[in-house]
Tab-separated table of C-alpha atoms in Angstrom:
chain	number	residue	atom	x	y	z
A	1	UNK	CA	97.168	43.875	62.234
A	2	UNK	CA	93.602	44.834	63.001
A	3	UNK	CA	93.275	41.868	65.297
A	4	UNK	CA	96.293	42.968	67.310
A	5	UNK	CA	94.834	46.484	67.713
A	6	UNK	CA	91.488	45.109	68.797
A	7	UNK	CA	93.201	42.962	71.389
A	8	UNK	CA	95.138	45.923	72.814
A	9	UNK	CA	91.991	48.051	73.027
A	10	UNK	CA	90.182	45.297	74.800
A	11	UNK	CA	92.994	45.021	77.404
A	12	UNK	CA	92.909	48.837	78.009
A	13	UNK	CA	89.135	48.784	78.446
A	14	UNK	CA	89.305	45.938	80.905
A	15	UNK	CA	92.023	47.792	82.897
A	16	UNK	CA	89.948	50.958	83.042
A	17	UNK	CA	86.920	48.967	84.236
A	18	UNK	CA	88.987	47.344	86.860
A	19	UNK	CA	90.354	50.675	88.001
A	20	UNK	CA	86.759	52.234	88.125
A	21	UNK	CA	85.222	49.306	89.872
A	22	UNK	CA	82.654	50.289	92.445
A	23	UNK	CA	83.378	50.513	96.044
A	24	UNK	CA	80.055	48.853	96.905
A	25	UNK	CA	80.377	45.101	97.470
A	26	UNK	CA	77.429	42.769	97.928
A	27	UNK	CA	77.690	39.675	99.970
A	28	UNK	CA	74.974	37.097	100.939
A	29	UNK	CA	76.062	37.193	104.537
A	30	UNK	CA	77.537	40.276	106.281
A	31	UNK	CA	81.086	40.125	107.576
A	32	UNK	CA	82.013	40.177	111.264
A	33	UNK	CA	84.206	43.337	111.859
A	34	UNK	CA	86.665	44.069	114.727
A	35	UNK	CA	88.107	47.527	113.667
A	36	UNK	CA	90.242	47.713	116.787
A	37	UNK	CA	92.337	44.868	115.281
A	38	UNK	CA	91.612	45.786	111.691
A	39	UNK	CA	90.009	42.324	111.268
A	40	UNK	CA	87.197	41.176	108.986
A	41	UNK	CA	85.785	37.558	109.269
A	42	UNK	CA	83.994	36.278	106.118
A	43	UNK	CA	81.636	33.367	106.728
A	44	UNK	CA	80.250	33.134	103.174
A	45	UNK	CA	80.799	29.759	101.436
A	46	UNK	CA	83.155	29.495	98.535
A	47	UNK	CA	82.049	29.071	94.913
A	48	UNK	CA	83.557	25.650	94.125
A	49	UNK	CA	83.123	25.918	90.293
A	50	UNK	CA	85.005	29.383	90.016
A	51	UNK	CA	87.605	28.242	92.546
A	52	UNK	CA	88.374	25.071	90.475
A	53	UNK	CA	88.564	27.051	87.195
A	54	UNK	CA	90.779	29.884	88.423
A	55	UNK	CA	92.113	29.420	91.993
A	56	UNK	CA	94.477	32.442	92.194
A	57	UNK	CA	92.047	34.849	90.485
A	58	UNK	CA	89.198	33.747	92.724
A	59	UNK	CA	91.197	34.218	95.921
A	60	UNK	CA	92.463	37.655	94.874
A	61	UNK	CA	88.930	38.920	94.069
A	62	UNK	CA	87.586	37.573	97.396
A	63	UNK	CA	90.418	39.251	99.304
A	64	UNK	CA	89.853	42.558	97.394
A	65	UNK	CA	86.096	42.568	98.160
A	66	UNK	CA	86.666	41.836	101.834
A	67	UNK	CA	89.288	44.546	102.183
A	68	UNK	CA	86.914	47.059	100.555
A	69	UNK	CA	84.191	46.173	103.047
A	70	UNK	CA	86.608	46.571	105.948
A	71	UNK	CA	87.720	49.903	104.750
A	72	UNK	CA	84.032	51.058	104.249
A	73	UNK	CA	83.274	49.982	107.821
A	74	UNK	CA	86.304	51.951	109.253
A	75	UNK	CA	85.215	55.119	107.486
A	76	UNK	CA	81.775	54.739	109.070
A	77	UNK	CA	83.342	55.314	112.430
A	78	UNK	CA	83.783	58.843	113.955
A	79	UNK	CA	86.643	60.842	112.575
A	80	UNK	CA	88.888	63.753	113.637
A	81	UNK	CA	91.454	66.072	112.044
A	82	UNK	CA	95.095	65.826	113.204
A	83	UNK	CA	97.608	68.127	111.549
A	84	UNK	CA	95.311	68.678	108.651
A	85	UNK	CA	94.775	64.971	108.031
A	86	UNK	CA	91.440	63.172	108.588
A	87	UNK	CA	91.978	60.212	111.004
A	88	UNK	CA	89.322	57.582	112.087
A	89	UNK	CA	88.941	56.903	115.746
A	90	UNK	CA	89.403	53.072	116.226
A	91	UNK	CA	87.882	51.387	119.275
A	92	UNK	CA	89.697	48.765	121.413
A	93	UNK	CA	90.033	45.371	119.910
A	94	UNK	CA	87.529	42.571	120.804
A	95	UNK	CA	89.045	39.539	119.381
A	96	UNK	CA	91.797	37.987	121.607
A	97	UNK	CA	94.782	37.286	119.377
A	98	UNK	CA	97.625	35.042	120.760
A	99	UNK	CA	101.137	36.553	120.952
A	100	UNK	CA	104.348	34.894	120.139
A	101	UNK	CA	106.060	36.828	122.995
A	102	UNK	CA	104.768	38.264	126.220
A	103	UNK	CA	103.511	41.899	126.370
A	104	UNK	CA	106.441	44.242	126.860
A	105	UNK	CA	106.578	45.957	130.216
A	106	UNK	CA	106.205	49.681	130.553
A	107	UNK	CA	109.414	51.613	130.147
A	108	UNK	CA	110.511	52.769	133.641
A	109	UNK	CA	110.680	56.471	134.259
A	110	UNK	CA	114.014	58.350	134.280
A	111	UNK	CA	115.134	60.426	137.233
A	112	UNK	CA	114.013	63.620	135.357
A	113	UNK	CA	110.574	62.104	134.482
A	114	UNK	CA	110.119	61.108	138.132
A	115	UNK	CA	111.036	64.579	139.314
A	116	UNK	CA	108.689	66.097	136.737
A	117	UNK	CA	105.827	63.852	137.889
A	118	UNK	CA	106.522	64.813	141.492
A	119	UNK	CA	106.531	68.551	140.801
A	120	UNK	CA	103.757	68.521	138.343
A	121	UNK	CA	105.858	69.631	135.324
A	122	UNK	CA	104.384	68.846	131.958
A	123	UNK	CA	106.089	68.870	128.618
A	124	UNK	CA	105.114	71.464	126.221
A	125	UNK	CA	104.738	70.548	122.606
A	126	UNK	CA	107.255	72.397	120.540
A	127	UNK	CA	107.301	72.810	116.762
A	128	UNK	CA	109.851	70.713	114.995
A	129	UNK	CA	111.242	73.633	113.014
A	130	UNK	CA	112.071	77.250	113.874
A	131	UNK	CA	112.877	80.304	111.752
A	132	UNK	CA	116.563	81.034	111.203
A	133	UNK	CA	117.065	84.821	110.952
A	134	UNK	CA	120.541	84.401	109.473
A	135	UNK	CA	119.593	81.998	106.620
A	136	UNK	CA	116.052	83.177	106.288
A	137	UNK	CA	114.522	79.773	106.193
A	138	UNK	CA	112.995	77.201	108.412
A	139	UNK	CA	115.421	74.835	110.071
A	140	UNK	CA	115.149	72.003	112.608
A	141	UNK	CA	115.417	72.815	116.328
A	142	UNK	CA	118.195	70.288	116.864
A	143	UNK	CA	120.239	67.807	114.944
A	144	UNK	CA	121.754	68.092	111.481
A	145	UNK	CA	121.393	71.573	109.941
A	146	UNK	CA	119.756	72.926	112.975
A	147	UNK	CA	118.855	76.584	113.274
A	148	UNK	CA	121.034	79.094	115.066
A	149	UNK	CA	124.026	76.639	115.193
A	150	UNK	CA	126.914	78.331	116.928
A	151	UNK	CA	129.434	75.931	115.472
A	152	UNK	CA	128.444	77.015	112.002
A	153	UNK	CA	129.716	80.482	112.559
A	154	UNK	CA	133.170	81.236	111.076
A	155	UNK	CA	133.701	84.033	113.650
A	156	UNK	CA	133.355	83.599	117.412
A	157	UNK	CA	133.490	86.553	119.847
A	158	UNK	CA	136.091	86.280	122.599
A	159	UNK	CA	134.671	87.092	126.058
A	160	UNK	CA	136.195	89.845	128.149
A	161	UNK	CA	137.413	87.658	130.980
A	162	UNK	CA	138.906	84.949	128.640
A	163	UNK	CA	142.437	84.459	127.366
A	164	UNK	CA	142.706	86.303	124.020
A	165	UNK	CA	145.028	83.555	122.699
A	166	UNK	CA	142.706	80.735	123.643
A	167	UNK	CA	141.121	78.739	120.752
A	168	UNK	CA	137.364	79.396	121.086
A	169	UNK	CA	136.500	76.781	118.417
A	170	UNK	CA	138.298	74.137	120.337
A	171	UNK	CA	136.617	75.241	123.502
A	172	UNK	CA	133.175	74.769	121.849
A	173	UNK	CA	134.184	71.339	120.677
A	174	UNK	CA	135.343	70.201	124.025
A	175	UNK	CA	132.164	71.573	125.683
A	176	UNK	CA	130.082	69.622	123.223
A	177	UNK	CA	132.069	66.392	124.010
A	178	UNK	CA	131.577	66.859	127.667
A	179	UNK	CA	127.742	67.325	127.219
A	180	UNK	CA	127.597	64.096	125.100
A	181	UNK	CA	129.653	62.180	127.729
A	182	UNK	CA	127.478	63.482	130.566
A	183	UNK	CA	124.310	62.448	128.715
A	184	UNK	CA	125.674	59.047	128.115
A	185	UNK	CA	126.593	58.558	131.752
A	186	UNK	CA	123.138	59.580	132.877
A	187	UNK	CA	121.665	57.115	130.348
A	188	UNK	CA	123.749	54.330	131.686
A	189	UNK	CA	122.962	55.351	135.257
A	190	UNK	CA	119.249	55.148	134.575
A	191	UNK	CA	119.614	51.695	132.976
A	192	UNK	CA	121.600	50.457	136.089
A	193	UNK	CA	119.033	51.935	138.535
A	194	UNK	CA	116.096	50.379	136.545
A	195	UNK	CA	117.732	46.948	136.599
A	196	UNK	CA	118.240	47.472	140.508
A	197	UNK	CA	122.018	47.486	140.237
A	198	UNK	CA	124.417	49.594	142.222
A	199	UNK	CA	125.361	52.760	140.306
A	200	UNK	CA	129.138	52.993	140.246
A	201	UNK	CA	130.648	56.188	141.535
A	202	UNK	CA	133.335	58.263	139.760
A	203	UNK	CA	136.344	56.392	140.795
A	204	UNK	CA	135.134	55.511	144.303
A	205	UNK	CA	134.063	52.071	145.514
A	206	UNK	CA	130.367	51.769	146.476
A	207	UNK	CA	130.896	49.045	149.149
A	208	UNK	CA	131.353	49.661	152.737
A	209	UNK	CA	134.305	47.305	152.971
A	210	UNK	CA	136.010	47.516	149.497
A	211	UNK	CA	138.659	45.003	148.581
A	212	UNK	CA	142.364	45.740	147.947
A	213	UNK	CA	141.839	45.638	144.164
A	214	UNK	CA	138.946	48.090	144.226
A	215	UNK	CA	140.900	50.544	146.481
A	216	UNK	CA	143.762	50.315	143.962
A	217	UNK	CA	141.364	50.997	141.024
A	218	UNK	CA	139.916	54.028	142.876
A	219	UNK	CA	143.393	55.318	143.572
A	220	UNK	CA	144.638	54.955	140.027
A	221	UNK	CA	141.462	56.777	138.778
A	222	UNK	CA	141.903	59.567	141.259
A	223	UNK	CA	145.524	60.014	140.181
A	224	UNK	CA	144.566	60.201	136.604
A	225	UNK	CA	141.868	62.755	137.172
A	226	UNK	CA	144.298	65.563	136.560
A	227	UNK	CA	145.144	67.858	133.707
A	228	UNK	CA	148.408	65.849	133.128
A	229	UNK	CA	146.552	62.460	133.436
A	230	UNK	CA	148.628	61.548	136.552
A	231	UNK	CA	151.962	62.161	134.846
A	232	UNK	CA	153.378	64.310	137.740
A	233	UNK	CA	151.655	62.430	140.601
A	234	UNK	CA	153.952	60.848	143.137
A	235	UNK	CA	153.439	57.107	143.903
A	236	UNK	CA	153.013	55.854	147.373
A	237	UNK	CA	155.460	53.552	149.039
A	238	UNK	CA	154.996	49.816	148.051
A	239	UNK	CA	152.382	50.872	145.498
A	240	UNK	CA	152.025	48.570	142.600
A	241	UNK	CA	151.453	50.012	139.208
A	242	UNK	CA	148.122	49.194	137.699
A	243	UNK	CA	147.763	46.763	134.752
A	244	UNK	CA	148.472	48.459	131.387
A	245	UNK	CA	150.573	51.388	132.754
A	246	UNK	CA	154.061	49.950	132.174
A	247	UNK	CA	156.227	50.167	129.196
A	248	UNK	CA	154.920	48.704	126.049
A	249	UNK	CA	156.874	46.366	123.772
A	250	UNK	CA	158.057	47.865	120.551
A	251	UNK	CA	158.094	45.742	117.513
A	252	UNK	CA	159.874	46.226	114.208
A	253	UNK	CA	157.680	47.338	111.344
A	254	UNK	CA	156.636	44.658	108.811
A	255	UNK	CA	157.884	46.864	105.891
A	256	UNK	CA	160.881	49.005	106.542
A	257	UNK	CA	164.669	49.420	105.938
A	258	UNK	CA	165.981	46.188	104.434
A	259	UNK	CA	169.601	47.174	104.978
A	260	UNK	CA	168.991	47.541	108.735
A	261	UNK	CA	167.083	44.264	108.838
A	262	UNK	CA	169.987	42.534	107.047
A	263	UNK	CA	172.550	43.814	109.463
A	264	UNK	CA	170.523	42.803	112.471
A	265	UNK	CA	170.013	39.271	111.116
A	266	UNK	CA	173.753	38.917	110.289
A	267	UNK	CA	174.635	40.006	113.848
A	268	UNK	CA	172.341	37.359	115.251
A	269	UNK	CA	173.867	34.732	113.122
A	270	UNK	CA	177.536	35.653	114.038
A	271	UNK	CA	176.683	35.460	117.782
A	272	UNK	CA	175.195	32.074	117.265
A	273	UNK	CA	177.955	30.625	114.984
A	274	UNK	CA	180.908	32.044	117.080
A	275	UNK	CA	181.892	29.423	119.601
A	276	UNK	CA	184.586	31.457	121.374
A	277	UNK	CA	182.859	33.520	124.142
A	278	UNK	CA	183.818	37.061	124.624
A	279	UNK	CA	186.307	37.684	127.423
A	280	UNK	CA	185.447	40.200	130.077
A	281	UNK	CA	188.891	41.111	131.527
A	282	UNK	CA	187.570	42.899	134.671
A	283	UNK	CA	185.316	39.958	135.644
A	284	UNK	CA	188.134	37.425	135.113
A	285	UNK	CA	190.668	39.352	137.219
A	286	UNK	CA	188.095	39.809	139.992
A	287	UNK	CA	187.388	36.085	139.892
A	288	UNK	CA	191.160	35.190	140.103
A	289	UNK	CA	191.747	37.490	143.014
A	290	UNK	CA	188.797	36.056	144.915
A	291	UNK	CA	190.099	32.396	144.407
A	292	UNK	CA	193.517	33.476	145.737
A	293	UNK	CA	192.057	35.073	148.826
A	294	UNK	CA	189.967	31.920	149.452
A	295	UNK	CA	193.068	29.624	149.171
A	296	UNK	CA	195.145	31.788	151.512
A	297	UNK	CA	192.256	31.804	154.020
A	298	UNK	CA	192.026	27.952	153.939
A	299	UNK	CA	195.753	27.472	154.374
A	300	UNK	CA	195.748	29.825	157.372
A	301	UNK	CA	192.984	27.829	158.951
A	302	UNK	CA	194.981	24.601	158.513
A	303	UNK	CA	198.098	26.053	160.121
A	304	UNK	CA	196.213	27.288	163.078
A	305	UNK	CA	194.622	23.851	163.690
A	306	UNK	CA	197.988	21.998	163.576
A	307	UNK	CA	199.467	24.315	166.224
A	308	UNK	CA	196.535	23.704	168.606
A	309	UNK	CA	196.935	19.891	168.307
A	310	UNK	CA	200.789	19.817	168.761
A	311	UNK	CA	201.215	22.795	171.079
A	312	UNK	CA	202.389	22.889	174.716
A	313	UNK	CA	198.961	23.356	176.182
A	314	UNK	CA	197.861	19.931	174.867
A	315	UNK	CA	201.002	18.177	176.161
A	316	UNK	CA	200.664	19.767	179.550
A	317	UNK	CA	196.990	18.752	179.913
A	318	UNK	CA	197.860	15.155	179.032
A	319	UNK	CA	200.746	15.074	181.363
A	320	UNK	CA	198.864	16.680	184.164
A	321	UNK	CA	195.943	14.231	184.274
A	322	UNK	CA	198.096	11.177	185.366
A	323	UNK	CA	199.316	12.689	188.669
A	324	UNK	CA	195.910	13.768	189.700
A	325	UNK	CA	194.496	10.350	188.796
A	326	UNK	CA	197.173	8.609	190.841
A	327	UNK	CA	197.288	10.567	194.080
A	328	UNK	CA	193.859	11.971	193.988
A	329	UNK	CA	194.766	15.496	194.982
A	330	UNK	CA	192.041	18.087	195.345
A	331	UNK	CA	192.856	21.706	195.808
A	332	UNK	CA	190.270	23.907	197.256
A	333	UNK	CA	190.360	27.619	196.999
A	334	UNK	CA	188.951	30.654	195.342
A	335	UNK	CA	189.563	31.367	191.790
A	336	UNK	CA	191.829	33.841	190.199
A	337	UNK	CA	189.185	36.487	190.210
A	338	UNK	CA	188.748	36.193	194.025
A	339	UNK	CA	192.550	36.998	194.615
A	340	UNK	CA	192.921	34.469	197.509
A	341	UNK	CA	195.300	31.594	197.156
A	342	UNK	CA	197.636	30.799	194.345
A	343	UNK	CA	195.633	27.776	193.200
A	344	UNK	CA	192.072	28.424	191.786
A	345	UNK	CA	188.955	26.534	192.896
A	346	UNK	CA	187.454	23.793	190.880
A	347	UNK	CA	188.564	21.237	188.334
A	348	UNK	CA	189.754	23.752	185.737
A	349	UNK	CA	192.250	25.871	187.633
A	350	UNK	CA	193.919	23.743	190.327
A	351	UNK	CA	194.868	20.469	188.385
A	352	UNK	CA	196.197	22.565	185.443
A	353	UNK	CA	198.826	24.176	187.697
A	354	UNK	CA	199.639	20.863	189.316
A	355	UNK	CA	199.968	19.373	185.838
A	356	UNK	CA	202.433	21.974	184.664
A	357	UNK	CA	204.624	21.622	187.754
A	358	UNK	CA	204.749	17.804	187.897
A	359	UNK	CA	205.168	17.675	184.126
A	360	UNK	CA	208.507	19.437	184.467
A	361	UNK	CA	209.459	17.197	187.294
A	362	UNK	CA	208.597	14.167	185.241
A	363	UNK	CA	210.805	15.327	182.401
A	364	UNK	CA	213.684	15.806	184.714
A	365	UNK	CA	213.363	12.281	186.182
A	366	UNK	CA	213.151	10.799	182.811
A	367	UNK	CA	216.056	12.715	181.643
A	368	UNK	CA	218.082	11.506	184.592
A	369	UNK	CA	217.213	7.962	184.004
């Protein structure tokens, strides 16, 4: 029992000695310091016997001594007080250290920073917290639980020129949303300008000769920029609706009325299994009437064609050709329109009259024979 107590006391004493270890460290050769990079280079040779006996312990002790020397050298530099804290002024680094990645470029100035630089406006340092008279405590200037927060008030005064039935809380929320959206738009515009991209306008194409698709997009945005989101805007002639503005398909819910689902499925099955098609009386009657009219029209055309082939005009023309061919008669005269002469001029009028006259004569002679 006594041996265990002695061991515990020895361990406690060793721990106290390690904690109270002196900050002064002695080295045969001085270290090379680069406080700008917080670097200390130890050129002293290693003790091989101690290193072989206890490698981990020897390396830890060496690292501890070198860190102590680096801290002692840093506190030997000039110091200053910042917000009640003593800070050492580090010089620039001397040792070139290779980097994995290139040095980041300086962040480009925003439009406000460029304007402030041009006009000589300088930012004033403000305290992070202000006194809140209502809560009687220090609160942050902005952000969560900020001081003098108007949205925290449960009562809002209605202005004289405002509608008394208007919701002032909803008005404050919408104003905050507009501010957030405007800040986000300005942030994206600064990014586009820094990357040398064309900043898109609000619904208007930035090109001098915009395409048809860009004009359509600008038109749709301008139409929707109303209080009703373009619900009552009239469409132009031959205007195509933009994509995504048509009717959306409605699907049945996955879990719903099983009785309605059963009736719908049975209706589909009855339509598929029923081979007899449904009879549309009106359509069938109209089709029958149309077929009858087409048949009557075709019969009428056939009858008219037979009359022309077997009529008197054809027989007269055939009979009248032969006398003209035999005797070679030629009648000259002006046509019927001229009014001179009974027989018309040309091949069409004269021979036709001759054919009609001689045709009758020929009939008579044949009849006598």
